[in-house]
């Protein structure tokens, strides 16, 4: 299967600052793809390249096999939803949605039918004659999505579309976006700095940092097998253990030796083992192959899970346990912290990020 | 503590006093203009439309009124076109000398009109054909352009650049974006600027006096000429007409402009 959108060694620099190092990415038709990273990581720049707002300093952008690198944005037929929606304030919701169709010289009746269809899709039936200032943030967001979809875009580009909404609305709109994307089947790129949004919405995620691509994969791949220090630190919570591989399958931390069956890619003197808090088992007696003694510092009951901080010889460790079942543990208790040899991710300590 | 009732009363008193201060001269002129006597005195001894009739039959005043209308209309249109075009460039692009150009264009507001008038007289006398109103129009443009420029630039500053980007992504050429998005959005500011330009040109005396043509001059210059020769009540009637004219214009445009402002200028969402 050929890729629908391909970025081929695309790069951008502003003066001496390299905003985007040569980036190669490809997306399949119909995919919900997410660009995730902290601010300044190059995700918005990448979106700008795809939309045609940002000029690539090198490389090519291929859309459906066609080279669009130099094509101006008005010819690309891409639906863009901006962070602040960028609705036209002097037009009603219906006029906003119909704008792209009017530019395409569609017949008035045709435009009206399509606008009503789209307003229904984003659940704004009957609100077409409202002006943006008469609508709530969530409603404006829906208008912006309908406007972007009206032109039957070859790609739907969403630039931090949820960050101006309050927490409750954000989750609702995220599910709406997924529903709309599934209904229309439009290939979508979603830019965000919020990993929960990315994991909740995307089929695949690309993680960017300092203008470089760190990793591309499904949410599961990225969470379970981070391939760089940055990704391991950025995604979710981890316990980072610095150590060495003193013998095959033996990971040594501050003189203590642990069995480790994770493959060590590459050669390095020092390594970091990233253990997710839910991979750690807290027991009274040693129960796993690997275990260290420790004292419980703090127990926080969140509901679904219990967070426990345990002080051990190899540092303080964070462990999660389901809120129900298991032996009750309180601060001050002497416990064993254990994990399986196959748990965690092993990364060379000198990897960038 | 002084209660809020006190401040409410104080505010009201101040507002009324201020309105009186602003409206008093206009009221006096309007009242006096309806005198039936042959001299100016407040309050008039008797009322009538005698001087309005005289003013309408006076070809200096009717001619001046028509000429003022022509000049003001022309000046408003030209300063509108030039001011909007200049504002689009100056608000959108950063280039060397941009600040200097803005300052230069705004300067006539700060310069005394008499200085501009004398300078213009010199220039016009050197280069212009004496029987053409170029000097007058140029002088008016100098002082009206800053209003259009400033008000339009202020409107443009309120437009988020992403709105233009959004328009482009939906398939609009830069020209279509200008016509369908930017111009409607800056319309309230630009219309206000053009209205100011019209009124300023219509009211202007100093430049008009200095650059007046031998046969035609503006209404304010005619009034000035009459008033400096004596206190004929006819000038109060002409002034009354001017006040009425300006008031009608402001009310009409405020109606239109108020509606426009409602649509375009307040894009804050209602939460």
Coordinates of C-alpha atoms in Angstrom, one line a residue:
Chain A
X1 CA 0.0 0.0 0.0
X2 CA 1.4 3.3 -1.0
X3 CA 1.5 6.2 1.4
X4 CA -1.1 8.9 0.9
X5 CA 1.0 11.7 2.4
X6 CA 4.8 11.6 2.4
X7 CA 7.2 14.0 3.9
X8 CA 10.6 13.3 2.4
X9 CA 13.5 14.9 4.3
X10 CA 11.6 18.1 4.8
X11 CA 13.5 20.7 6.7
X12 CA 12.9 24.3 7.9
X13 CA 15.3 26.8 9.3
X14 CA 14.8 30.4 10.4
X15 CA 18.1 32.1 10.1
X16 CA 20.5 30.1 12.2
X17 CA 17.8 28.2 14.0
X18 CA 16.9 24.8 12.5
X19 CA 13.2 24.6 13.3
X20 CA 12.9 21.3 11.6
X21 CA 15.7 18.8 10.9
X22 CA 15.2 16.6 7.8
X23 CA 12.0 14.8 8.6
X24 CA 10.7 11.8 6.8
X25 CA 7.2 10.6 7.6
X26 CA 4.4 8.9 5.8
X27 CA 0.7 8.5 6.4
X28 CA -1.9 6.2 5.0
X29 CA -5.2 7.3 3.5
X30 CA -7.9 7.5 6.2
X31 CA -5.4 7.6 9.1
X32 CA -5.9 9.7 12.2
X33 CA -2.3 10.8 12.7
X34 CA -1.0 12.8 15.6
X35 CA 2.0 15.1 15.9
X36 CA 2.9 15.2 19.6
X37 CA 5.6 17.1 21.4
X38 CA 6.4 20.0 23.7
X39 CA 6.1 23.6 22.5
X40 CA 8.9 24.5 20.0
X41 CA 9.3 20.8 19.0
X42 CA 8.4 21.6 15.3
X43 CA 5.0 20.1 15.2
X44 CA 3.2 23.3 14.1
X45 CA 6.0 23.9 11.6
X46 CA 5.4 20.5 10.2
X47 CA 1.7 21.2 9.9
X48 CA 2.5 24.5 8.2
X49 CA 4.6 22.6 5.7
X50 CA 1.8 20.2 4.9
X51 CA -0.8 23.1 4.6
X52 CA 1.6 25.3 2.6
X53 CA 1.8 28.1 5.1
X54 CA 5.5 27.4 5.8
X55 CA 8.1 27.1 3.1
X56 CA 10.2 24.0 3.2
X57 CA 14.0 24.8 3.1
X58 CA 14.6 21.4 1.6
X59 CA 12.9 18.1 0.9
X60 CA 9.6 17.2 -0.7
X61 CA 5.9 16.9 0.2
X62 CA 4.0 14.3 -1.8
X63 CA 0.2 14.1 -1.6
X64 CA -1.4 11.2 -3.3
X65 CA 1.8 10.8 -5.3
X66 CA 1.8 14.4 -6.5
X67 CA 4.6 16.8 -5.5
X68 CA 2.9 19.7 -3.7
X69 CA 6.1 21.2 -2.1
X70 CA 5.8 24.5 -3.9
X71 CA 2.0 24.6 -4.2
X72 CA 0.4 27.7 -2.6
X73 CA -2.1 26.9 0.2
X74 CA -5.1 28.1 -1.7
X75 CA -4.6 25.3 -4.3
X76 CA -3.9 22.5 -1.9
X77 CA -7.4 21.8 -0.8
X78 CA -6.6 21.2 2.8
X79 CA -9.1 21.8 5.6
X80 CA -7.3 23.6 8.5
X81 CA -8.8 24.0 12.0
X82 CA -6.8 26.6 13.9
X83 CA -6.2 26.8 17.6
X84 CA -8.2 30.0 18.0
X85 CA -10.7 28.8 15.2
X86 CA -10.0 31.9 13.0
X87 CA -13.7 32.2 12.1
X88 CA -14.7 35.1 10.0
X89 CA -16.5 37.3 12.6
X90 CA -18.6 39.2 10.0
X91 CA -20.1 36.0 8.6
X92 CA -22.7 33.8 10.2
X93 CA -21.9 30.1 11.0
X94 CA -23.5 29.1 7.7
X95 CA -21.6 31.7 5.7
X96 CA -18.3 30.6 7.4
X97 CA -19.0 27.0 6.4
X98 CA -20.1 27.9 2.9
X99 CA -17.1 30.3 2.2
X100 CA -14.9 27.7 0.6
X101 CA -17.8 26.5 -1.6
X102 CA -18.6 30.0 -2.6
X103 CA -15.0 30.5 -3.7
X104 CA -15.4 27.4 -5.8
X105 CA -18.4 29.0 -7.6
X106 CA -20.9 26.3 -6.5
X107 CA -24.5 27.1 -7.0
X108 CA -26.4 28.7 -4.1
X109 CA -28.8 25.8 -3.7
X110 CA -25.9 23.4 -3.8
X111 CA -24.0 25.4 -1.1
X112 CA -27.0 25.6 1.1
X113 CA -27.6 21.8 1.0
X114 CA -24.0 21.0 1.7
X115 CA -23.8 23.6 4.5
X116 CA -26.9 22.1 6.2
X117 CA -25.4 18.6 5.8
X118 CA -22.2 19.8 7.5
X119 CA -23.9 21.7 10.3
X120 CA -25.8 18.5 11.0
X121 CA -22.6 16.5 11.0
X122 CA -21.1 18.8 13.7
X123 CA -24.5 18.9 15.5
X124 CA -25.2 22.6 14.9
X125 CA -28.6 22.1 13.2
X126 CA -30.6 25.3 13.2
X127 CA -27.7 27.5 14.4
X128 CA -26.5 28.5 10.9
X129 CA -27.6 32.1 11.2
X130 CA -25.7 32.8 14.4
X131 CA -22.6 35.0 14.3
X132 CA -19.4 33.5 15.9
X133 CA -19.6 36.0 18.8
X134 CA -23.0 34.6 19.6
X135 CA -21.6 31.1 20.0
X136 CA -19.8 29.3 22.8
X137 CA -16.2 28.1 22.4
X138 CA -17.3 24.6 21.7
X139 CA -19.8 25.7 19.1
X140 CA -17.2 27.9 17.3
X141 CA -14.9 24.9 17.3
X142 CA -17.6 22.9 15.5
X143 CA -18.1 25.7 12.9
X144 CA -14.4 25.7 12.3
X145 CA -14.4 21.9 11.7
X146 CA -17.5 22.1 9.4
X147 CA -15.8 24.9 7.5
X148 CA -12.7 22.9 7.0
X149 CA -14.6 19.8 5.9
X150 CA -16.9 21.8 3.5
X151 CA -14.2 21.9 0.8
X152 CA -13.9 18.1 0.8
X153 CA -10.3 18.4 1.9
X154 CA -7.6 16.0 0.8
X155 CA -6.3 16.3 4.4
X156 CA -7.9 17.6 7.6
X157 CA -5.3 19.5 9.6
X158 CA -6.0 20.3 13.3
X159 CA -3.7 22.7 15.1
X160 CA -4.1 22.2 18.9
X161 CA -7.9 22.4 18.3
X162 CA -8.8 21.5 21.9
X163 CA -6.5 23.7 23.9
X164 CA -8.9 26.6 24.2
X165 CA -11.7 24.5 25.6
X166 CA -12.3 23.6 29.3
X167 CA -11.4 20.1 30.5
X168 CA -14.9 18.6 30.2
X169 CA -15.6 20.0 26.8
X170 CA -12.1 18.9 25.6
X171 CA -12.9 15.2 26.1
X172 CA -16.3 15.6 24.5
X173 CA -14.8 17.4 21.4
X174 CA -12.0 14.8 21.2
X175 CA -14.6 12.1 20.9
X176 CA -16.5 14.2 18.4
X177 CA -13.4 14.6 16.3
X178 CA -13.0 10.9 16.3
X179 CA -16.6 10.3 15.3
X180 CA -16.4 12.9 12.5
X181 CA -13.2 11.5 11.3
X182 CA -14.6 8.0 11.1
X183 CA -17.8 9.2 9.5
X184 CA -16.0 11.2 6.8
X185 CA -13.0 9.0 6.5
X186 CA -10.8 12.0 5.9
X187 CA -7.1 11.6 6.5
X188 CA -6.4 13.7 9.6
X189 CA -3.3 15.2 11.2
X190 CA -3.8 16.4 14.7
X191 CA -1.1 18.6 16.4
X192 CA -1.0 18.6 20.2
X193 CA 1.3 18.9 23.2
X194 CA -1.1 16.9 25.3
X195 CA -0.3 13.2 25.3
X196 CA -3.7 12.2 26.7
X197 CA -5.4 13.9 23.6
X198 CA -2.9 12.2 21.3
X199 CA -3.4 8.7 22.8
X200 CA -7.2 9.2 23.0
X201 CA -7.6 10.1 19.4
X202 CA -4.8 8.9 17.1
X203 CA -4.2 5.7 15.2
X204 CA -0.5 6.6 15.0
X205 CA 1.6 9.2 16.8
X206 CA 4.8 10.9 15.8
X207 CA 6.7 12.3 18.7
X208 CA 8.9 15.4 17.9
X209 CA 11.4 17.1 20.0
X210 CA 13.7 20.1 19.1
X211 CA 12.7 19.8 15.5
X212 CA 13.6 16.1 15.3
X213 CA 11.4 13.0 15.0
X214 CA 11.9 10.8 18.0
X215 CA 9.5 8.0 17.3
X216 CA 6.5 7.0 15.2
X217 CA 4.1 4.3 16.2
X218 CA 0.8 3.3 17.6
X219 CA 0.0 4.5 21.1
X220 CA 0.7 1.0 22.4
X221 CA 4.1 0.8 20.7
X222 CA 5.1 4.2 22.0
X223 CA 4.0 3.6 25.5
X224 CA 5.4 0.1 25.8
X225 CA 8.6 0.5 23.8
X226 CA 9.9 4.0 23.8
X227 CA 12.9 4.2 21.6
X228 CA 14.6 7.2 23.0
X229 CA 15.3 8.7 26.4
X230 CA 13.1 11.6 25.5
X231 CA 10.1 9.5 24.6
X232 CA 10.5 7.4 27.7
X233 CA 10.6 10.5 29.9
X234 CA 7.9 12.4 28.0
X235 CA 5.2 9.8 27.7
X236 CA 3.6 8.7 31.0
X237 CA 5.5 8.2 34.2
X238 CA 8.6 6.1 34.6
X239 CA 11.2 5.1 37.1
X240 CA 14.6 5.5 35.5
X241 CA 17.3 3.2 36.8
X242 CA 20.8 4.1 35.8
X243 CA 23.1 1.1 35.6
X244 CA 25.4 -1.1 33.5
X245 CA 25.0 -4.5 31.8
X246 CA 27.7 -6.3 33.8
X247 CA 27.0 -9.7 32.1
X248 CA 24.5 -10.8 29.4
X249 CA 21.0 -10.5 31.0
X250 CA 22.3 -8.9 34.1
X251 CA 21.6 -5.2 34.8
X252 CA 23.6 -3.8 37.7
X253 CA 22.4 -0.7 39.6
X254 CA 24.6 0.6 42.5
X255 CA 26.1 -2.8 43.1
X256 CA 22.8 -4.6 43.1
X257 CA 22.2 -7.1 40.2
X258 CA 18.9 -7.7 38.5
X259 CA 17.8 -10.1 35.8
X260 CA 16.9 -8.3 32.6
X261 CA 15.7 -10.0 29.5
X262 CA 15.0 -6.8 27.5
X263 CA 17.1 -6.6 24.3
X264 CA 19.8 -4.0 24.5
X265 CA 20.0 -2.3 21.2
X266 CA 23.5 -1.0 20.4
X267 CA 26.5 -0.8 22.6
X268 CA 26.9 1.6 25.4
X269 CA 28.8 1.7 28.7
X270 CA 25.9 2.8 30.8
X271 CA 22.2 2.1 30.3
X272 CA 18.9 3.3 31.7
X273 CA 16.1 0.9 32.6
X274 CA 12.7 2.6 32.4
X275 CA 10.1 0.8 34.6
X276 CA 6.5 1.9 34.4
X277 CA 4.9 2.4 37.9
X278 CA 2.3 -0.3 37.0
X279 CA 5.1 -2.8 36.3
X280 CA 6.3 -2.6 39.9
X281 CA 4.8 -5.0 42.4
X282 CA 4.7 -4.1 46.1
X283 CA 4.7 -7.1 48.4
X284 CA 5.6 -8.0 52.0
X285 CA 7.9 -10.8 50.9
X286 CA 10.0 -11.2 47.8
X287 CA 7.7 -12.3 45.1
X288 CA 9.5 -11.6 41.8
X289 CA 12.8 -12.6 40.4
X290 CA 14.0 -9.0 40.9
X291 CA 13.2 -7.2 44.1
X292 CA 14.6 -4.6 46.4
X293 CA 13.8 -3.8 50.0
X294 CA 12.2 -0.5 50.8
X295 CA 10.1 1.7 53.0
X296 CA 6.8 3.1 51.9
X297 CA 7.0 6.9 52.0
X298 CA 3.6 7.9 50.9
X299 CA 0.4 6.2 49.7
X300 CA -2.1 8.3 47.7
X301 CA -5.5 6.8 47.0
X302 CA -6.8 8.3 43.7
X303 CA -9.7 5.9 43.2
X304 CA -9.0 3.6 40.3
X305 CA -5.4 3.4 41.3
X306 CA -3.2 3.8 44.3
X307 CA 0.1 5.7 44.0
X308 CA 2.9 4.6 46.3
X309 CA 6.3 6.1 46.7
X310 CA 8.8 3.7 48.2
X311 CA 12.3 4.6 49.3
X312 CA 14.8 1.9 48.4
X313 CA 18.6 1.3 48.2
X314 CA 18.4 2.1 44.4
X315 CA 16.4 5.3 44.9
X316 CA 12.8 6.3 45.4
X317 CA 10.4 4.3 43.2
X318 CA 6.9 5.1 42.1
X319 CA 4.5 2.2 41.9
X320 CA 0.8 2.0 40.9
X321 CA -1.7 -0.6 42.1
X322 CA -5.3 -1.0 41.4
X323 CA -7.5 0.6 44.1
X324 CA -9.2 -2.7 44.8
X325 CA -7.6 -5.8 46.2
X326 CA -4.0 -6.5 47.3
X327 CA -2.5 -6.3 50.7
X328 CA -3.2 -2.9 52.4
X329 CA 0.0 -0.8 52.6
X330 CA 0.6 2.2 54.7
X331 CA 3.4 4.8 55.0
X332 CA 6.3 3.5 57.0
X333 CA 5.7 -0.2 56.1
X334 CA 8.7 -2.3 55.1
X335 CA 8.0 -3.8 51.7
X336 CA 9.6 -5.5 48.7
X337 CA 9.5 -3.8 45.3
X338 CA 9.7 -6.4 42.5
X339 CA 9.5 -6.6 38.7
X340 CA 9.8 -9.2 36.0
X341 CA 13.0 -9.6 34.0
X342 CA 11.0 -8.7 30.9
X343 CA 9.6 -5.5 32.3
X344 CA 10.5 -2.0 31.3
X345 CA 12.6 -0.5 28.4
X346 CA 16.3 -0.6 28.2
X347 CA 17.9 2.4 26.5
X348 CA 21.6 3.5 26.2
X349 CA 22.2 6.4 28.6
X350 CA 24.0 8.5 26.0
X351 CA 21.0 8.5 23.7
X352 CA 20.0 12.1 22.9
X353 CA 17.0 13.7 24.6
Chain B
X1 CA -17.2 56.7 53.4
X2 CA -19.2 58.6 50.9
X3 CA -22.0 56.4 49.6
X4 CA -22.3 55.3 46.0
X5 CA -25.4 57.4 45.7
X6 CA -23.3 60.5 46.0
X7 CA -21.0 59.4 43.2
X8 CA -23.9 58.6 41.0
X9 CA -25.3 62.1 41.5
X10 CA -21.9 63.7 41.0
X11 CA -21.4 61.7 37.8
X12 CA -24.8 62.8 36.5
X13 CA -24.2 66.5 37.4
X14 CA -20.9 66.4 35.6
X15 CA -22.4 64.7 32.5
X16 CA -25.1 67.4 32.3
X17 CA -22.7 70.2 32.9
X18 CA -20.3 68.8 30.2
X19 CA -23.2 68.4 27.7
X20 CA -24.3 72.0 28.4
X21 CA -20.7 73.3 27.8
X22 CA -20.5 71.4 24.5
X23 CA -24.0 72.3 23.3
X24 CA -24.3 75.9 24.5
X25 CA -22.6 77.7 21.6
X26 CA -24.6 75.6 19.1
X27 CA -27.8 76.3 20.9
X28 CA -27.2 80.1 21.1
X29 CA -26.4 80.2 17.3
X30 CA -29.5 78.2 16.4
X31 CA -31.7 80.4 18.6
X32 CA -30.2 83.6 17.3
X33 CA -30.5 82.4 13.7
X34 CA -34.3 82.5 14.0
X35 CA -34.4 86.2 14.8
X36 CA -36.6 88.5 12.8
X37 CA -34.5 91.6 13.6
X38 CA -31.7 93.1 11.6
X39 CA -29.0 92.6 14.3
X40 CA -27.5 89.7 16.3
X41 CA -28.7 89.5 20.0
X42 CA -29.4 86.8 22.4
X43 CA -32.2 86.1 23.0
X44 CA -33.8 87.6 19.9
X45 CA -36.6 90.1 20.2
X46 CA -38.7 88.3 17.7
X47 CA -38.6 85.0 15.8
X48 CA -39.0 84.2 12.1
X49 CA -37.3 82.5 9.1
X50 CA -36.3 85.8 7.6
X51 CA -32.6 85.2 7.6
X52 CA -32.9 81.6 6.4
X53 CA -34.8 82.9 3.4
X54 CA -32.1 85.5 2.8
X55 CA -29.3 82.9 3.1
X56 CA -31.0 80.6 0.5
X57 CA -31.4 83.5 -1.9
X58 CA -27.7 84.5 -1.4
X59 CA -25.7 83.1 -4.3
X60 CA -22.5 83.3 -2.3
X61 CA -23.8 81.0 0.3
X62 CA -25.6 78.6 -2.0
X63 CA -22.6 78.5 -4.3
X64 CA -20.3 78.0 -1.4
X65 CA -22.4 75.2 0.0
X66 CA -22.4 73.3 -3.3
X67 CA -18.7 73.9 -3.7
X68 CA -18.0 72.7 -0.2
X69 CA -20.1 69.6 -0.8
X70 CA -18.2 68.9 -4.0
X71 CA -14.8 69.4 -2.4
X72 CA -15.7 67.4 0.8
X73 CA -17.1 64.5 -1.3
X74 CA -14.1 64.4 -3.5
X75 CA -11.7 64.7 -0.5
X76 CA -13.5 62.0 1.4
X77 CA -13.4 59.5 -1.5
X78 CA -9.8 60.2 -2.4
X79 CA -8.5 60.1 1.2
X80 CA -10.6 57.0 1.7
X81 CA -8.9 55.2 -1.2
X82 CA -5.5 56.4 -0.4
X83 CA -5.8 56.0 3.4
X84 CA -7.1 52.4 3.2
X85 CA -4.5 51.4 0.7
X86 CA -1.7 53.0 2.8
X87 CA -3.1 51.4 6.0
X88 CA -3.1 48.0 4.3
X89 CA 0.5 48.3 3.4
X90 CA 1.7 50.0 6.6
X91 CA -0.2 47.7 9.0
X92 CA 0.8 44.5 7.1
X93 CA 4.4 44.8 6.1
X94 CA 7.5 45.6 8.2
X95 CA 10.1 47.5 6.1
X96 CA 12.7 50.1 6.6
X97 CA 11.3 53.6 7.0
X98 CA 7.9 52.3 7.8
X99 CA 7.8 54.2 11.1
X100 CA 9.0 57.4 9.4
X101 CA 6.3 57.1 6.7
X102 CA 3.6 56.7 9.4
X103 CA 4.9 59.7 11.3
X104 CA 5.1 61.8 8.1
X105 CA 1.5 60.9 7.2
X106 CA 0.2 61.7 10.7
X107 CA 2.2 65.0 11.0
X108 CA -0.4 67.3 9.4
X109 CA -2.7 66.6 12.5
X110 CA -0.1 68.2 14.7
X111 CA 0.9 71.1 12.4
X112 CA -1.1 74.3 12.7
X113 CA -3.4 74.7 9.7
X114 CA -2.1 78.2 9.1
X115 CA 1.4 76.9 8.6
X116 CA 0.2 74.3 6.1
X117 CA -1.9 77.0 4.4
X118 CA 1.0 79.4 3.9
X119 CA 3.2 76.6 2.7
X120 CA 0.6 75.4 0.3
X121 CA 0.0 79.0 -1.0
X122 CA 3.6 79.2 -1.9
X123 CA 3.6 75.9 -3.7
X124 CA 0.3 76.5 -5.5
X125 CA 1.4 80.0 -6.5
X126 CA 4.6 78.6 -8.0
X127 CA 3.3 75.6 -9.9
X128 CA -0.5 75.6 -10.2
X129 CA -3.0 77.0 -12.6
X130 CA -4.8 79.7 -10.6
X131 CA -8.3 78.7 -11.6
X132 CA -8.1 75.1 -10.5
X133 CA -9.0 73.9 -7.0
X134 CA -5.9 71.6 -6.7
X135 CA -4.3 73.6 -3.9
X136 CA -7.5 73.5 -1.9
X137 CA -8.0 69.8 -2.4
X138 CA -4.4 68.9 -1.7
X139 CA -4.5 70.9 1.5
X140 CA -7.7 69.2 2.6
X141 CA -6.3 65.8 1.7
X142 CA -3.2 66.5 3.9
X143 CA -5.3 67.0 7.0
X144 CA -8.0 64.3 6.3
X145 CA -5.7 61.5 5.3
X146 CA -4.3 60.9 8.8
X147 CA -7.8 60.2 10.2
X148 CA -8.6 57.6 7.6
X149 CA -5.1 56.1 8.0
X150 CA -5.2 55.9 11.8
X151 CA -8.7 54.5 12.1
X152 CA -8.2 51.9 9.4
X153 CA -4.8 50.9 10.9
X154 CA -6.5 50.5 14.2
X155 CA -9.1 48.2 12.7
X156 CA -6.5 46.2 10.9
X157 CA -4.5 45.7 14.1
X158 CA -7.5 43.9 15.5
X159 CA -7.6 41.3 12.8
X160 CA -5.9 38.0 13.6
X161 CA -3.5 37.0 10.8
X162 CA -4.7 33.5 11.1
X163 CA -8.0 34.6 9.6
X164 CA -6.2 35.4 6.4
X165 CA -4.4 32.1 6.6
X166 CA -7.7 30.4 7.1
X167 CA -9.2 32.2 4.1
X168 CA -6.2 31.1 1.9
X169 CA -6.5 27.5 3.1
X170 CA -10.1 27.5 2.0
X171 CA -9.1 28.4 -1.5
X172 CA -9.1 32.2 -1.6
X173 CA -6.6 34.2 -3.6
X174 CA -5.0 37.2 -1.7
X175 CA -7.3 39.5 -3.7
X176 CA -10.4 37.4 -2.7
X177 CA -9.3 37.5 1.0
X178 CA -8.9 41.2 0.8
X179 CA -12.4 41.7 -0.8
X180 CA -14.4 39.1 1.1
X181 CA -12.7 39.1 4.6
X182 CA -10.4 42.1 5.3
X183 CA -12.4 45.0 3.8
X184 CA -15.7 44.0 5.4
X185 CA -13.8 43.6 8.7
X186 CA -12.2 47.0 8.6
X187 CA -15.3 48.7 7.2
X188 CA -16.4 50.3 10.5
X189 CA -13.0 52.0 11.0
X190 CA -12.6 53.0 7.4
X191 CA -16.2 54.4 7.2
X192 CA -15.6 56.4 10.4
X193 CA -12.4 57.7 8.9
X194 CA -14.1 58.7 5.6
X195 CA -16.9 60.4 7.6
X196 CA -14.3 62.4 9.6
X197 CA -12.5 63.3 6.3
X198 CA -15.8 64.6 4.9
X199 CA -16.7 66.6 7.9
X200 CA -13.2 68.1 8.4
X201 CA -13.0 69.1 4.8
X202 CA -16.5 70.5 5.0
X203 CA -15.7 72.6 8.1
X204 CA -12.2 73.7 7.2
X205 CA -11.6 77.5 7.1
X206 CA -7.9 78.3 7.2
X207 CA -6.6 76.3 4.2
X208 CA -9.7 77.2 2.2
X209 CA -9.1 80.9 2.8
X210 CA -5.5 80.8 1.7
X211 CA -6.0 78.6 -1.3
X212 CA -9.4 80.1 -2.4
X213 CA -10.0 80.6 -6.0
X214 CA -11.0 84.1 -7.1
X215 CA -14.5 83.0 -8.1
X216 CA -15.4 80.0 -5.9
X217 CA -14.7 79.4 -2.3
X218 CA -16.1 77.1 0.4
X219 CA -19.0 77.8 2.6
X220 CA -17.0 78.2 5.8
X221 CA -14.7 80.7 4.0
X222 CA -17.7 82.6 2.8
X223 CA -19.1 82.7 6.4
X224 CA -15.7 83.9 7.6
X225 CA -15.7 86.6 5.0
X226 CA -19.2 87.8 5.9
X227 CA -18.6 87.6 9.6
X228 CA -15.4 89.7 9.4
X229 CA -17.3 92.5 7.7
X230 CA -20.1 92.9 10.1
X231 CA -22.6 91.1 12.3
X232 CA -25.3 90.4 9.8
X233 CA -27.7 87.7 11.2
X234 CA -27.5 86.0 7.8
X235 CA -24.3 84.2 9.0
X236 CA -26.1 82.7 12.0
X237 CA -28.7 81.3 9.6
X238 CA -26.0 79.8 7.4
X239 CA -24.3 78.4 10.5
X240 CA -27.7 76.9 11.5
X241 CA -27.9 75.1 8.2
X242 CA -24.3 73.8 8.6
X243 CA -25.1 72.5 12.1
X244 CA -28.2 70.8 10.9
X245 CA -26.3 69.2 8.0
X246 CA -23.5 67.9 10.1
X247 CA -26.0 66.5 12.7
X248 CA -28.0 64.7 10.1
X249 CA -24.8 63.2 8.6
X250 CA -23.5 62.0 12.0
X251 CA -26.9 60.5 12.9
X252 CA -27.3 58.7 9.6
X253 CA -23.8 57.3 9.6
X254 CA -24.0 56.4 13.3
X255 CA -27.1 54.3 12.4
X256 CA -25.3 52.6 9.6
X257 CA -22.0 52.4 11.4
X258 CA -23.6 51.2 14.7
X259 CA -25.0 48.2 12.8
X260 CA -21.7 47.5 11.1
X261 CA -19.9 47.6 14.4
X262 CA -22.3 45.2 15.9
X263 CA -21.5 42.7 13.1
X264 CA -17.9 43.1 12.6
X265 CA -16.1 44.6 15.5
X266 CA -17.0 42.5 18.5
X267 CA -16.0 38.9 17.9
X268 CA -15.8 37.9 21.5
X269 CA -17.7 34.8 22.2
X270 CA -20.7 34.9 24.6
X271 CA -19.8 32.4 27.3

